[in-house]
mmCIF file of C-alpha atoms in Angstrom:
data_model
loop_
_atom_site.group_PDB
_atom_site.id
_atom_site.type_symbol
_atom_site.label_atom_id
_atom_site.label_comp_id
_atom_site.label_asym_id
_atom_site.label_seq_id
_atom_site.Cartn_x
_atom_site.Cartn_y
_atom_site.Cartn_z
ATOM 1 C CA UNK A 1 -182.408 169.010 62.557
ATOM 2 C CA UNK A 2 -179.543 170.265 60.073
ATOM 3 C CA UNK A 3 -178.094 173.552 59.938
ATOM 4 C CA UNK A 4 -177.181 174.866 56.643
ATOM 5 C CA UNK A 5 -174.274 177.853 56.545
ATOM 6 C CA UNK A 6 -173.597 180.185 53.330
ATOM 7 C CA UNK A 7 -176.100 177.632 51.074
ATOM 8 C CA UNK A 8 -177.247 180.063 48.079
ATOM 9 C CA UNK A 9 -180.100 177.302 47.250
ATOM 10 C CA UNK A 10 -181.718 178.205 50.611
ATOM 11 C CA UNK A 11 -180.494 181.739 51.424
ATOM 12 C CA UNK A 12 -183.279 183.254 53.298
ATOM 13 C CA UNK A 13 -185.596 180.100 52.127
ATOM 14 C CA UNK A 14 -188.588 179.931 55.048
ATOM 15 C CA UNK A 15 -191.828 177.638 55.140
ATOM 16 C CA UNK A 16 -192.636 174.364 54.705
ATOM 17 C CA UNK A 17 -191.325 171.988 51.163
ATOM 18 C CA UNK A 18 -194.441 169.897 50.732
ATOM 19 C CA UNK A 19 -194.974 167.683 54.237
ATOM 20 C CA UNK A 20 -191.185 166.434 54.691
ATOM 21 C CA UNK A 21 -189.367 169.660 55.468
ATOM 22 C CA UNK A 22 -189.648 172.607 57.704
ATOM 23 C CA UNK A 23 -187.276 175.620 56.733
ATOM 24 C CA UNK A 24 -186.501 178.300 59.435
ATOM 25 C CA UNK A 25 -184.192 181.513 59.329
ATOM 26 C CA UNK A 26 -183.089 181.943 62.978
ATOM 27 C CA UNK A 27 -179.840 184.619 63.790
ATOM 28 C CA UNK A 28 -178.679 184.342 60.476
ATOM 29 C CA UNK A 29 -178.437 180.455 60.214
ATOM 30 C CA UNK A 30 -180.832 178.597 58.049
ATOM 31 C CA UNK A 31 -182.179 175.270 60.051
ATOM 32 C CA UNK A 32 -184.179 172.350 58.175
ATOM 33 C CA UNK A 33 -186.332 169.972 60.095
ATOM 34 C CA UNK A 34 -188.812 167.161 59.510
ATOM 35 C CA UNK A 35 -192.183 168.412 59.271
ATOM 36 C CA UNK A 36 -194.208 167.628 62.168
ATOM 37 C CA UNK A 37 -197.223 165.011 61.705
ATOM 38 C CA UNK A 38 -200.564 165.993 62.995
ATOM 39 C CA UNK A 39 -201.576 165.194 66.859
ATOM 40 C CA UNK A 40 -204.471 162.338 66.312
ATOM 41 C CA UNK A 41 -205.056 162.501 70.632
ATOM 42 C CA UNK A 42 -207.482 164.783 71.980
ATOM 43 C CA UNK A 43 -206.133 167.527 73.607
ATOM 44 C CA UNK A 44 -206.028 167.644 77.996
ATOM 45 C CA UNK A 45 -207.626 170.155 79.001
ATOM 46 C CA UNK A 46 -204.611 171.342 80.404
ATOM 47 C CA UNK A 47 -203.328 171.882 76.808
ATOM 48 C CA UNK A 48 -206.666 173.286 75.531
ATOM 49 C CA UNK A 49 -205.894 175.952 78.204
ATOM 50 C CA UNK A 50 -202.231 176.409 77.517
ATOM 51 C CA UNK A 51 -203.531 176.465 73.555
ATOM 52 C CA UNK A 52 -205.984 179.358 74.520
ATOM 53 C CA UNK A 53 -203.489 181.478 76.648
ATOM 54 C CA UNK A 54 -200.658 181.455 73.953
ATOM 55 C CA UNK A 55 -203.631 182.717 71.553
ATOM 56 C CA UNK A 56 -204.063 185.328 74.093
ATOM 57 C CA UNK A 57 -200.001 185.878 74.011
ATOM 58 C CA UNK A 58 -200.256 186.598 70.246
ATOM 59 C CA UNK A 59 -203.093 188.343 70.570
ATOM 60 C CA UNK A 60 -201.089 190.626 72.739
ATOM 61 C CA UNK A 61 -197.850 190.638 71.262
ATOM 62 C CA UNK A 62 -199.675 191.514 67.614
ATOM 63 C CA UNK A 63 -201.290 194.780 69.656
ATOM 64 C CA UNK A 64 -197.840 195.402 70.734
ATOM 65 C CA UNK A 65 -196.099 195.376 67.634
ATOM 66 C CA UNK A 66 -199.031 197.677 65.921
ATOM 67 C CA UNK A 67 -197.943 200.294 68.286
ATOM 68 C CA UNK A 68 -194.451 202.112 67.250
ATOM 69 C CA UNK A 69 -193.703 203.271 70.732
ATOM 70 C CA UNK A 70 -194.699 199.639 72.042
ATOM 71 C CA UNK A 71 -192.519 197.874 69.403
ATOM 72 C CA UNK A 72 -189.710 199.981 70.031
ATOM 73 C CA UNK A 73 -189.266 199.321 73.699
ATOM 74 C CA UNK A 74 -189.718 195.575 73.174
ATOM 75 C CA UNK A 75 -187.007 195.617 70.314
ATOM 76 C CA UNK A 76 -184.771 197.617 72.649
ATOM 77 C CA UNK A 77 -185.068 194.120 75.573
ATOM 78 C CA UNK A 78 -184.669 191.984 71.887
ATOM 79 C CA UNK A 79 -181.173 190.305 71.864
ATOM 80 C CA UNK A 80 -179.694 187.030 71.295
ATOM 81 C CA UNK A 81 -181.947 186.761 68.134
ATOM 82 C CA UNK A 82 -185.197 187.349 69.388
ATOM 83 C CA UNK A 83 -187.555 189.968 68.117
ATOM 84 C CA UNK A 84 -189.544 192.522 69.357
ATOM 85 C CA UNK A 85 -192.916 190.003 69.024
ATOM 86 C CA UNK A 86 -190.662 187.426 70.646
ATOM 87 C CA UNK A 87 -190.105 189.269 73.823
ATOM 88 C CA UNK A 88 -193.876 190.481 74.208
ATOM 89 C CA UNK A 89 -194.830 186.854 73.672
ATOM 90 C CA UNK A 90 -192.747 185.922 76.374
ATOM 91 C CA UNK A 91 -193.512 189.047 78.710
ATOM 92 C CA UNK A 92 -197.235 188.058 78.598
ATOM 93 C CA UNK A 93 -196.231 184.948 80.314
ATOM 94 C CA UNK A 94 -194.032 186.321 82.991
ATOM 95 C CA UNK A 95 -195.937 187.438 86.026
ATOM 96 C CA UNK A 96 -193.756 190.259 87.709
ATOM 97 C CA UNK A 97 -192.044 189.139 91.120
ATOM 98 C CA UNK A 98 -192.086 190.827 94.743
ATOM 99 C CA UNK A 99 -188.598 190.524 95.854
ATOM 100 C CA UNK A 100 -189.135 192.481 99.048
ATOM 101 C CA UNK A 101 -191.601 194.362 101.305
ATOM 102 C CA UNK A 102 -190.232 196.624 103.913
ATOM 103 C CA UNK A 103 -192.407 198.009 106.742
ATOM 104 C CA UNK A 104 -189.569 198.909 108.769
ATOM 105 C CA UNK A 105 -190.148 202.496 108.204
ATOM 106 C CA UNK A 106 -194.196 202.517 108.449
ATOM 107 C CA UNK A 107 -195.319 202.799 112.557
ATOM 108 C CA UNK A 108 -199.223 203.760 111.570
ATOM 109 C CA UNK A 109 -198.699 207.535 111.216
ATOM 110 C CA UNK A 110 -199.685 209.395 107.703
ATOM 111 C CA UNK A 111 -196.312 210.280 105.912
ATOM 112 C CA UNK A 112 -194.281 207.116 107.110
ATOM 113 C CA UNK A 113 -193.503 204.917 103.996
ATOM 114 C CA UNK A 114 -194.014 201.680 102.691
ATOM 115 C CA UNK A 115 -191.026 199.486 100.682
ATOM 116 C CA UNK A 116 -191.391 197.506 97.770
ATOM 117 C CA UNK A 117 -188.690 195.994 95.499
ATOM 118 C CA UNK A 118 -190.592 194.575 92.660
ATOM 119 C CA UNK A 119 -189.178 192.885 89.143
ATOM 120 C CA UNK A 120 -189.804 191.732 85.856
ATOM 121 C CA UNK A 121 -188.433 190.264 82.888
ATOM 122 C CA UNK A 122 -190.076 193.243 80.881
ATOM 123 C CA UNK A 123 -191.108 195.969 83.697
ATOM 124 C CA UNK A 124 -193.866 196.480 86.444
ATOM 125 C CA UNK A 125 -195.593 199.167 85.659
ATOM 126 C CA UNK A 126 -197.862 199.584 88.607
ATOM 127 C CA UNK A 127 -197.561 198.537 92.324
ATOM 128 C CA UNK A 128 -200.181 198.940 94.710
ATOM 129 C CA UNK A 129 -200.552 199.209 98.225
ATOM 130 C CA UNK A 130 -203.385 198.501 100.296
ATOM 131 C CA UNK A 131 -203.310 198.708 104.228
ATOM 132 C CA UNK A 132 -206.372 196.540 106.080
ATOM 133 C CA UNK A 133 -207.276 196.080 109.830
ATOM 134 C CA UNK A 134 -207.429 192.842 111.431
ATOM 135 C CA UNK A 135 -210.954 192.999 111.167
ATOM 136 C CA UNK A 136 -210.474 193.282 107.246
ATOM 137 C CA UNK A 137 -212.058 196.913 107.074
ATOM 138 C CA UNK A 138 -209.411 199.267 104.893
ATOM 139 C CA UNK A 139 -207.425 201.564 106.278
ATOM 140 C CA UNK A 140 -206.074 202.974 102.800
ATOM 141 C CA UNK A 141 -204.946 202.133 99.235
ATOM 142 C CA UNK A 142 -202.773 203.896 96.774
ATOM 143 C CA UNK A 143 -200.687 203.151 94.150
ATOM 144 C CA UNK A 144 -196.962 203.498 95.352
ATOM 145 C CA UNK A 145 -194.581 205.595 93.218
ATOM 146 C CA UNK A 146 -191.051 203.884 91.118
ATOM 147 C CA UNK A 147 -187.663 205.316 92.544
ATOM 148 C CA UNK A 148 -184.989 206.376 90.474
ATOM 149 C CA UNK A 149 -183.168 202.943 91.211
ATOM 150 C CA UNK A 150 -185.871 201.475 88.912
ATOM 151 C CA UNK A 151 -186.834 198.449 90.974
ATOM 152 C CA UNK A 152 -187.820 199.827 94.281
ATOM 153 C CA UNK A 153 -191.474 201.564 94.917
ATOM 154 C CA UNK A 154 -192.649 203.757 97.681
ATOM 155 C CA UNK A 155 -195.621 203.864 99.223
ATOM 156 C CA UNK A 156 -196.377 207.003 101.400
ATOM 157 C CA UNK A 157 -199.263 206.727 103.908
ATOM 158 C CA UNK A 158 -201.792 209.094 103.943
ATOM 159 C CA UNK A 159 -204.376 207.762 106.645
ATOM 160 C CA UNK A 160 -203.457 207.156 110.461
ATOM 161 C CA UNK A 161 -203.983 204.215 111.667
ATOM 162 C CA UNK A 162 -203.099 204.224 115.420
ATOM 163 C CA UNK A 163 -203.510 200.227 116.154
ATOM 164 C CA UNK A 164 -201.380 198.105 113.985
ATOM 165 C CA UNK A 165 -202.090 194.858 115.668
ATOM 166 C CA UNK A 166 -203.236 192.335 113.390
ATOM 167 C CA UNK A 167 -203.169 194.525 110.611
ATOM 168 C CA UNK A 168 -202.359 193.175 107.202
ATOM 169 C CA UNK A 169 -200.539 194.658 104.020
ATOM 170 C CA UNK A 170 -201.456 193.714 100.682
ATOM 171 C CA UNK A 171 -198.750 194.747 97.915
ATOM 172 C CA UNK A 172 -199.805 193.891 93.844
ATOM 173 C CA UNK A 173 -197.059 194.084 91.631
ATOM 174 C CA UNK A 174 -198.478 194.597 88.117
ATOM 175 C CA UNK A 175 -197.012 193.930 84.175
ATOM 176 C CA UNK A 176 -197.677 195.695 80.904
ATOM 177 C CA UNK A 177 -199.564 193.112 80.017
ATOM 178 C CA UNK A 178 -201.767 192.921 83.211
ATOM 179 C CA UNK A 179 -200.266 189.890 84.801
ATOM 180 C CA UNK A 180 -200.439 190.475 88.428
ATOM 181 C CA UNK A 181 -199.082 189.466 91.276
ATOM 182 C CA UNK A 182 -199.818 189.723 94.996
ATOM 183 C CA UNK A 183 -198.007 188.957 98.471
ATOM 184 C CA UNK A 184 -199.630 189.962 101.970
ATOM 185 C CA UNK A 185 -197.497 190.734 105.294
ATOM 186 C CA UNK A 186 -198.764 191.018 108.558
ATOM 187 C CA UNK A 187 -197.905 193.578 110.955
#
């Protein structure tokens, strides 16, 4: 791979020059490359699947960058000479992560609250809480609400739920682009 500076012959040159060379514009710098040959092995089907979720990342990432208010906020994450399409690309990849889940504060009793610090390389949108007996029946479920720090969500309880033995919480952390992600804590 070559990297051309200040070269008036390829100034903002792109594509392909017959099957030899590949010409890319990337943070200002032009970059030539040999032009890949075509794959004559069958695909794994891990790679069939990886092929079909990165059409589902453009897919989404096209969506995104039809809608202004969309576009904007992924240009506003867009540094380092990515692009707005780059980053939703990306974000559709990136499940969001539960850092933390703190019960300290919840004893059974409606009002008492529920802790969750959850990230992502984009932004979690949604995280919700649901609260199950040891027998699996549900006690509640509600979405819990983002706190000014941006990365920590509260859950409030609005059921009692006198025994807590054996009792299981179940926190999903989800994306804007749906990815979702779920830890479970016993009590």
């Amino acid at each position: 791979m070559a990297k051309v500076a200040k070269n008036l012959v390829l100034y903002g040159a792109s594509g392909k020059l017959g099957d030899m060379l590949v010409i890319k514009q990337r943070a200002g710098k032009t970059i030539l490359s040999v032009a890949p040959g075509e794959s004559t092995a069958e695909p794994s089907e891990a790679q069939k699947v990886q092929r079909a979720r990165f059409q589902q990342a453009v897919i989404y990432a096209k969506a995104q960058m039809a809608d202004p208010d969309s576009k904007a906020a992924y240009a506003e994450k867009a540094a380092g000479g990515k692009t707005a399409y780059n980053v939703a690309v990306a974000d559709f990849f990136s499940a969001p992560d539960i850092d933390e889940i703190d019960l300290g504060s919840y004893t059974g009793a409606v009002g008492d609250t529920i802790r969750v610090r959850a990230t992502d390389d984009f932004k979690v949108t949604q995280v919700v809480v649901t609260i199950a007996n040891a027998d699996g029946s549900l006690v509640e479920e509600g979405d819990a609400v983002l706190q000014p720090n941006g990365l920590d969500w509260v859950y409030t309880a609005t059921a009692d739920n006198p025994s807590l033995e054996g009792d299981r919480i179940v926190v999903q952390a989800i994306d804007r682009p749906g990815n979702v992600t779920e830890e479970e804590q016993g009590l």
